[in-house]
Amino acid sequence: MDVVIDLAHGVVVLTGREALDSLSVRVDAPASDVAQDRLTDALAGAGIGRVDGHGDALLPTGVLRGLAAEEAASEGQELDADWDEGFDGMLAIAAGRGWIDDDGAVRAHVEWRDA
């Protein structure tokens, strides 16, 4: 599952909601200090997360569920019990690896890409 952020256009979407074996934030911009600041602002401004001191994104689980539901709805579908079970399993694995913050946000690696 990828949260894709287009900094140039301020667009945030989730793709690959069925891929519950991975989570990343893809930023359609090359890495730079300015882009890092813009990512921090974009996550905070949209209310979808924050960036930690290591450059990873911390995403609340409710936000991820909401973005997944939006992706499903755009395809005329809904999230179902199997998806919920898989998502909960992903969160359990993340918790076991220390990737859940004290407030319950999930840590996701940020991948920078040329737009």
C-alpha positions as a Python dict, from the first residue, in 0.01 Angstrom:
ca = {
    (1, 'M'): (0, 0, 0),
    (2, 'D'): (137, 339, -99),
    (3, 'V'): (33, 687, 3),
    (4, 'V'): (126, 895, -301),
    (5, 'I'): (185, 1266, -252),
    (6, 'D'): (222, 1506, -543),
    (7, 'L'): (379, 1811, -377),
    (8, 'A'): (348, 2024, -689),
    (9, 'H'): (-30, 1984, -702),
    (10, 'G'): (-110, 1909, -338),
    (11, 'V'): (-272, 1575, -423),
    (12, 'V'): (-269, 1282, -179),
    (13, 'V'): (-405, 940, -279),
    (14, 'L'): (-365, 585, -163),
    (15, 'T'): (-285, 316, -418),
    (16, 'G'): (-260, -59, -384),
    (17, 'R'): (-493, -93, -84),
    (18, 'E'): (-489, -471, -127),
    (19, 'A'): (-109, -486, -86),
    (20, 'L'): (-116, -516, 291),
    (21, 'D'): (237, -653, 316),
    (22, 'S'): (401, -312, 277),
    (23, 'L'): (340, 55, 346),
    (24, 'S'): (529, 349, 206),
    (25, 'V'): (485, 715, 125),
    (26, 'R'): (585, 799, -231),
    (27, 'V'): (658, 1163, -296),
    (28, 'D'): (658, 1274, -658),
    (29, 'A'): (954, 1507, -614),
    (30, 'P'): (1329, 1465, -583),
    (31, 'A'): (1463, 1461, -227),
    (32, 'S'): (1585, 1794, -94),
    (33, 'D'): (1561, 1999, 222),
    (34, 'V'): (1291, 2214, 63),
    (35, 'A'): (1093, 1909, -47),
    (36, 'Q'): (1124, 1759, 302),
    (37, 'D'): (979, 2079, 449),
    (38, 'R'): (700, 2076, 190),
    (39, 'L'): (620, 1714, 276),
    (40, 'T'): (602, 1803, 645),
    (41, 'D'): (369, 2091, 564),
    (42, 'A'): (157, 1881, 326),
    (43, 'L'): (104, 1600, 578),
    (44, 'A'): (21, 1840, 859),
    (45, 'G'): (-193, 2066, 643),
    (46, 'A'): (-402, 1778, 513),
    (47, 'G'): (-427, 1629, 862),
    (48, 'I'): (-294, 1296, 742),
    (49, 'G'): (25, 1258, 940),
    (50, 'R'): (364, 1398, 1024),
    (51, 'V'): (732, 1340, 958),
    (52, 'D'): (955, 1213, 1239),
    (53, 'G'): (1315, 1309, 1310),
    (54, 'H'): (1443, 1030, 1084),
    (55, 'G'): (1248, 1140, 777),
    (56, 'D'): (984, 867, 801),
    (57, 'A'): (614, 949, 783),
    (58, 'L'): (384, 868, 1075),
    (59, 'L'): (31, 802, 954),
    (60, 'P'): (-271, 754, 1181),
    (61, 'T'): (-447, 424, 1115),
    (62, 'G'): (-781, 602, 1074),
    (63, 'V'): (-632, 811, 795),
    (64, 'L'): (-506, 500, 618),
    (65, 'R'): (-849, 335, 646),
    (66, 'G'): (-1012, 650, 511),
    (67, 'L'): (-775, 675, 215),
    (68, 'A'): (-828, 305, 140),
    (69, 'A'): (-1206, 354, 152),
    (70, 'E'): (-1173, 648, -90),
    (71, 'E'): (-969, 437, -330),
    (72, 'A'): (-1225, 156, -310),
    (73, 'A'): (-1514, 399, -365),
    (74, 'S'): (-1342, 544, -672),
    (75, 'E'): (-1361, 192, -815),
    (76, 'G'): (-1725, 142, -710),
    (77, 'Q'): (-1627, -88, -423),
    (78, 'E'): (-1623, -89, -46),
    (79, 'L'): (-1374, -222, 205),
    (80, 'D'): (-1488, -557, 338),
    (81, 'A'): (-1424, -776, 643),
    (82, 'D'): (-1135, -952, 467),
    (83, 'W'): (-964, -619, 404),
    (84, 'D'): (-1020, -513, 765),
    (85, 'E'): (-871, -841, 887),
    (86, 'G'): (-569, -803, 658),
    (87, 'F'): (-519, -441, 765),
    (88, 'D'): (-536, -538, 1132),
    (89, 'G'): (-279, -810, 1061),
    (90, 'M'): (-50, -557, 896),
    (91, 'L'): (-80, -333, 1202),
    (92, 'A'): (-1, -625, 1433),
    (93, 'I'): (316, -700, 1237),
    (94, 'A'): (411, -331, 1241),
    (95, 'A'): (356, -317, 1617),
    (96, 'G'): (575, -622, 1666),
    (97, 'R'): (855, -451, 1477),
    (98, 'G'): (823, -123, 1668),
    (99, 'W'): (671, 65, 1377),
    (100, 'I'): (371, 197, 1568),
    (101, 'D'): (424, 529, 1747),
    (102, 'D'): (301, 597, 2101),
    (103, 'D'): (-10, 767, 1960),
    (104, 'G'): (-90, 472, 1733),
    (105, 'A'): (44, 617, 1407),
    (106, 'V'): (215, 375, 1169),
    (107, 'R'): (570, 446, 1054),
    (108, 'A'): (613, 446, 676),
    (109, 'H'): (932, 484, 475),
    (110, 'V'): (932, 787, 243),
    (111, 'E'): (1038, 721, -115),
    (112, 'W'): (1141, 1026, -313),
    (113, 'R'): (1096, 1015, -690),
    (114, 'D'): (1155, 1252, -976),
    (115, 'A'): (816, 1392, -1075),
}
